[in-house]
C-alpha atoms as one frame of an Amber mdcrd trajectory, in Angstrom:
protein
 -44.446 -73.144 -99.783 -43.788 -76.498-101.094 -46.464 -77.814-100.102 -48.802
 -75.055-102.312 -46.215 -75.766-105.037 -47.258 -79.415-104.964 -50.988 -78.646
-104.129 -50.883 -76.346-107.857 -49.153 -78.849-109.762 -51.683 -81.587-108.986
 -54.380 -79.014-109.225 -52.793 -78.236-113.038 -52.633 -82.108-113.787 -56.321
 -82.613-112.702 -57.060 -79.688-115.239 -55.156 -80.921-118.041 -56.652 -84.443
-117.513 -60.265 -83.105-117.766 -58.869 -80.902-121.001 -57.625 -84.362-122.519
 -61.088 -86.288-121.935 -63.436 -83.700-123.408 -62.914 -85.005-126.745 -63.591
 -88.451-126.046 -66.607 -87.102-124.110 -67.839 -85.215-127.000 -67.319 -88.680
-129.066 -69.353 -91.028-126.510 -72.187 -88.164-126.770 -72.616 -88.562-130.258
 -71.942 -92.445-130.630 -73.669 -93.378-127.338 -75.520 -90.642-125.783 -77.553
 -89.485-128.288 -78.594 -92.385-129.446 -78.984 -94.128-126.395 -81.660 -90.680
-125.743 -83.211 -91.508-128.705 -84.425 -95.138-127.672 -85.774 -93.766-124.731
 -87.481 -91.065-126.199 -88.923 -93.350-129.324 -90.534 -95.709-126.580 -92.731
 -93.320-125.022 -94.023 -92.634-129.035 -96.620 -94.392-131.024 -93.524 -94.211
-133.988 -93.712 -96.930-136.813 -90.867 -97.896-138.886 -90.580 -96.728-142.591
 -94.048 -95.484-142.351 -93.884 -93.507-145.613 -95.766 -90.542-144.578 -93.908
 -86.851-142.762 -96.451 -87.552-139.891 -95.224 -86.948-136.315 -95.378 -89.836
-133.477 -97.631 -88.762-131.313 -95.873 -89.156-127.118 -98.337 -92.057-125.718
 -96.584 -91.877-122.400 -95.804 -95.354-120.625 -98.445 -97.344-122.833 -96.114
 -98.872-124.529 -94.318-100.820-121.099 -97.980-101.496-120.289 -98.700-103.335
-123.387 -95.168-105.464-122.264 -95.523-105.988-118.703 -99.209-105.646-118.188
 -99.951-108.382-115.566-103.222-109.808-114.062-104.024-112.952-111.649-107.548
-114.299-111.543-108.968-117.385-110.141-110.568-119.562-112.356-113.863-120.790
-110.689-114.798-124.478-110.833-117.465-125.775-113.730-120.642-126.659-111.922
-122.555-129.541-113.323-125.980-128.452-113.295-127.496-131.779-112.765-125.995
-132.021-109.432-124.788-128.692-108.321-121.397-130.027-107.852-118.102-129.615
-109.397-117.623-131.628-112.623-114.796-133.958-112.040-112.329-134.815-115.164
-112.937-138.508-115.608-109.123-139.153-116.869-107.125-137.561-113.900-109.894
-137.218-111.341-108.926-133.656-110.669-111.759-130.772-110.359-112.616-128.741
-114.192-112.341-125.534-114.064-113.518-122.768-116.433-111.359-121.738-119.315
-109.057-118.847-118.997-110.574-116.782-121.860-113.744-116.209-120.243-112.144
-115.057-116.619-109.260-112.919-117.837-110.275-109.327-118.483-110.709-108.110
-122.491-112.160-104.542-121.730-111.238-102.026-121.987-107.587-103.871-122.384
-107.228-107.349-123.092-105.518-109.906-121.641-104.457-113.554-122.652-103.082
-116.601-120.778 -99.688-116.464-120.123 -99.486-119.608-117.208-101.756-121.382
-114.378-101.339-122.328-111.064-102.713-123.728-108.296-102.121-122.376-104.137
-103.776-123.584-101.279-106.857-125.850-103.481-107.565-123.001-105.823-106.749
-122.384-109.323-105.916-119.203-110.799-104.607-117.911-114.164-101.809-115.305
-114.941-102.560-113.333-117.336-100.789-110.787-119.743-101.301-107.903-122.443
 -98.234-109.836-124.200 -97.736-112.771-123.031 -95.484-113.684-126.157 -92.769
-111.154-124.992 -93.252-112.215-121.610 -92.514-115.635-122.325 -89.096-113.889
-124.344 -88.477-112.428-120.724 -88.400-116.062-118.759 -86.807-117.401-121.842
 -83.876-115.085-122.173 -83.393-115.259-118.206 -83.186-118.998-118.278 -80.676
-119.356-121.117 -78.783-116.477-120.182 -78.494-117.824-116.386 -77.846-120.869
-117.260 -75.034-120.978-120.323 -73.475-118.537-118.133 -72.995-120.243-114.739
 -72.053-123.490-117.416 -69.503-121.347-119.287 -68.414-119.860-116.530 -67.563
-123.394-114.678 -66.177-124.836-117.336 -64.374-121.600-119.054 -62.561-121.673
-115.168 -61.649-125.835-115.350 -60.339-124.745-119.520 -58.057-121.780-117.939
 -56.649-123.375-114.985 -55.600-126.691-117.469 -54.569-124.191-120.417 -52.060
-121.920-117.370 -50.503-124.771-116.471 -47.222-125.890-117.461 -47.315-128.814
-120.400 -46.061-129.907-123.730 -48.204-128.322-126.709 -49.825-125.684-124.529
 -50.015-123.304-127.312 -51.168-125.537-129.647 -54.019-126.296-126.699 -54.542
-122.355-126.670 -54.777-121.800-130.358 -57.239-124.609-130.616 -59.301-123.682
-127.840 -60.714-120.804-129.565 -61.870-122.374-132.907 -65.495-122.211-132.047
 -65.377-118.790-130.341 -63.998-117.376-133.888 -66.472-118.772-135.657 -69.372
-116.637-136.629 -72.456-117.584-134.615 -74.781-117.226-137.674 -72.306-119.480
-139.117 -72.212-121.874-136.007 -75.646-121.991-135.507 -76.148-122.932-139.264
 -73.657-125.932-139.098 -75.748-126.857-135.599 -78.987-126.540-137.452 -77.594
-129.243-139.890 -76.336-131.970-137.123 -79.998-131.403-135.070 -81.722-132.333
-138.383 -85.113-134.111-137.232 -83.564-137.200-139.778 -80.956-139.783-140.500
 -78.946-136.370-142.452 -78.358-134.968-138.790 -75.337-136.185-137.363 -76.711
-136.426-133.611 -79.555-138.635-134.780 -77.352-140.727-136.978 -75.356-141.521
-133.951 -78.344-142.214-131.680 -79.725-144.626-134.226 -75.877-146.330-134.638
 -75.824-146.408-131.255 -79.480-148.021-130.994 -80.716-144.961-128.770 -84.046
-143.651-131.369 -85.680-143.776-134.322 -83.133-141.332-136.320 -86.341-139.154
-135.946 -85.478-137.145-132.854 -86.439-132.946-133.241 -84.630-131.175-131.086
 -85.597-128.375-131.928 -89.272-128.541-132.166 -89.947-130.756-129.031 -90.887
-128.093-126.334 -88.451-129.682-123.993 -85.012-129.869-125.619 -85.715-126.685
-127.176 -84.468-124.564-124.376 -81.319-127.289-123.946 -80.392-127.197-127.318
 -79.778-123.465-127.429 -77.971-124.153-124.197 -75.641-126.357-125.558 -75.229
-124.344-128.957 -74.436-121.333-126.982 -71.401-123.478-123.953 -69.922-124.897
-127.083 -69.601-121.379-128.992 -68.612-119.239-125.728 -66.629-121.207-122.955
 -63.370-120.600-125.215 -64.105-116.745-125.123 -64.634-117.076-120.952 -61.911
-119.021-120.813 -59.518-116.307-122.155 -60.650-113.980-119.946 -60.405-116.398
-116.875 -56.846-117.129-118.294 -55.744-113.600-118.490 -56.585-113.230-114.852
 -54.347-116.574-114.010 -51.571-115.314-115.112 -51.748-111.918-113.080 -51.457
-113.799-109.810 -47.702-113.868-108.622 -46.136-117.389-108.322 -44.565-116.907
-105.205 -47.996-116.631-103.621 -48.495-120.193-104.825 -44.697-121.277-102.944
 -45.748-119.492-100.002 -48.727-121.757-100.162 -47.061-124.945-100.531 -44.365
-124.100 -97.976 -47.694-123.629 -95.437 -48.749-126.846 -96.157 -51.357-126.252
 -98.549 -52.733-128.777-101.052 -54.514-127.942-104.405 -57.437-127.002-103.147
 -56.616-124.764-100.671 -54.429-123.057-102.837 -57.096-122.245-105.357 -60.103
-121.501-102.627 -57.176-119.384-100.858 -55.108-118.057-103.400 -56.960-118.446
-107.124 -60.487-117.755-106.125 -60.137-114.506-104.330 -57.269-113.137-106.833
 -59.674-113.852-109.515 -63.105-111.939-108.550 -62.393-109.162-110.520 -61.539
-111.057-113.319 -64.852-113.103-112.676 -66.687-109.704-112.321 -65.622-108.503
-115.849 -66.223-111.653-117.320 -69.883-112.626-115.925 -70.624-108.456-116.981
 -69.480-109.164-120.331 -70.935-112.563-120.758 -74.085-111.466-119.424 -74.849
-108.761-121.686 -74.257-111.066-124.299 -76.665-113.743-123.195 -79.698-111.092
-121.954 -79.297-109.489-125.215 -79.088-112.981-127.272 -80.372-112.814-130.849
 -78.403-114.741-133.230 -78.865-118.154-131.847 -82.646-117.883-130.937 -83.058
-116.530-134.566 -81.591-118.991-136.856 -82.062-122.209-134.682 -85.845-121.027
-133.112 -87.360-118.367-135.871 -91.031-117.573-134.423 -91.397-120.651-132.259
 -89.494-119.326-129.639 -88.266-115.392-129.124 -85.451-114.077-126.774 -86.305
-110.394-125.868 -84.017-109.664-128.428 -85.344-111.581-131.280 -88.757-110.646
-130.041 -88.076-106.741-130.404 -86.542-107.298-134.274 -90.018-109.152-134.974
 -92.008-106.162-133.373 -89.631-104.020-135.371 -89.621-105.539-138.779 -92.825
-108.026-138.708 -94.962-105.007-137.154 -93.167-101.864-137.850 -93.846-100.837
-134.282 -90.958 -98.690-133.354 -92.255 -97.362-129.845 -92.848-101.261-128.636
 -89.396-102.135-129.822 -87.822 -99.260-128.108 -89.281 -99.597-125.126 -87.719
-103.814-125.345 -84.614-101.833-125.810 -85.053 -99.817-122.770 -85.902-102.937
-120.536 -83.179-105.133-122.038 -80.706-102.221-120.824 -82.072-102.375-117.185
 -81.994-105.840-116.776 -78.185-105.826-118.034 -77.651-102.830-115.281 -79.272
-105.120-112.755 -77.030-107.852-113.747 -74.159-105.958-113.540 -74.952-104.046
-110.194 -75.614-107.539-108.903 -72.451-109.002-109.630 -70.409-106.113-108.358
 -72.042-106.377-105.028 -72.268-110.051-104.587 -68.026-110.212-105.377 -67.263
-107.141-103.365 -65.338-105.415-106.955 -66.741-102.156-105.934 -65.353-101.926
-102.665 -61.645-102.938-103.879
């Protein structure tokens, strides 16, 4: 009888739970749901922003990922020279010419343009895409978000452990640690755009010239290969503070005595934190690479200000599809595939640190 008595009060708490969450259900349908439907619906639509007119979007189906991710490899054939019937041969690197990309890759009935080259085993052959703009956004986005994450991650950890330890002026450390994480990032990446002036008025190239490294004339962020860097670099400065919080908060939910039973076994500092820290902290990793994540795969700010069109993260690529071509449906459908990569992300981390299974 007790038993049933206990069985019906659980069964009236599990009730009165579900009672207290339809509300907040209701509230994430509107707020998230709906419109979250509405992205996914708009991408498989021909829709165009503030057209003007009461005409319907026509449903185009999945044309609209095809025009994104449409992919095609073709091998570029060799240039014959017809006075000998043999390959031409580039006089300055001695390497075989082949034929330009624009007259192998396909332009009917869809048309595709050069997105990279490569060569595999002797032979040459061209990648190309339907976008290869947005596809560049995709290997863009991936490398700065991979990167500034594992960076902020590693150091964000080496700022937490310092910051939990016990020494004089550790708050003033904490407060101070997160001036550049309260700073705007429009803001940040304005005051960054002024020290990476190309000129003497930048403050990175008037230390390079004091220091008799350069000209003063140094772009960073027009020379193709400190572009990607740069952002980097913008992006650690700005957002190690805000993983180191999070890092920190985890630190300080892991007992001390596990630490003296540590020490009383023998182990040094090391082993403590690959025995003790490390594993005590993958959930607070998890939450932290999640969060940071979606912040870097959906990166717009930085990329904006800093890059404008010379280089696009998917993000700043769909508000110039948006805005520069009122194309709605193509914007969506970014939308849509910046949301699966973040699921893969997350998914990925879950599994890889076990968090799902504790």
């Amino acid at each position: 009888m007790a038993r049933k008595d206990k069985l019906s009060l659980a069964q009236k708490e599990q009730r009165t739970a579900y009672k207290l969450l339809i509300p907040t259900l209701l509230i994430l349908a509107l707020v998230a749901f709906y419109p979250l439907f509405q992205v996914f619906y708009t991408s498989f639509t021909d829709k165009v922003f503030a057209s003007g007119t009461d005409e319907a979007p026509k449903l185009i189906g999945f044309e609209n990922y095809k025009s994104l991710l449409g992919l095609t490899v073709m091998e570029l054939p060799k240039v014959v020279d017809e006075a000998t019937g043999e390959a031409s041969i580039d006089e300055e690197t001695g390497k075989p010419v082949y034929e330009r990309a624009i007259r192998v890759l396909p332009r009917s009935p869809v048309r595709y343009r050069e997105w990279f080259q490569f060569s595999l085993f002797g032979r040459r052959y061209v990648v190309g895409a339907r976008d290869p703009e947005f596809m560049k956004a995709i290997s863009n986005t991936l490398v700065f978000a991979v990167i500034s994450v594992f960076l902020e991650t590693v150091l964000g950890l080496g700022v937490a452990l310092v910051v939990n330890s016990n020494f004089k002026g550790k708050g003033v450390m904490r407060a101070t640690m997160l001036v550049p994480w309260a700073v705007i990032t429009v803001v940040s990446a304005r005051i960054w755009e002024w020290m990476l002036q190309p000129t003497r008025a930048g403050l990175f190239n008037a230390v390079l010239s004091k220091l008799g490294w350069g000209d003063g004339d140094l772009s960073f962020l027009s020379m193709p290969a400190l572009q990607m860097p740069t952002l980097i670099a913008v992006d650690v400065w700005k957002t190690t503070p805000f993983m180191a919080l999070l890092i920190l908060a985890g630190l300080q939910l892991i007992p001390r005595e596990l630490y003296e039973a540590a020490r009383v076994d023998g182990a040094g500092r090391l082993k403590q934190f690959l025995s003790v820290t490390l594993p005590l902290l993958k959930p607070t990793l998890a939450v932290a690479l999640i969060f940071r994540t979606l912040d870097a795969l959906r990166v717009f700010d930085v990329f904006q200000v800093l890059m404008g069109n010379r280089m696009y993260s998917m993000a700043s690529y769909n508000y110039y599809q948006l805005i520069g071509n009122r194309n709605m449906g193509l914007a969506s459908a970014i939308g849509v595939i910046i949301f699966f990569l973040i699921g893969i992300f997350a998914v990925i981390y879950m599994r890889l640190m076990g968090v799902d299974k504790e």
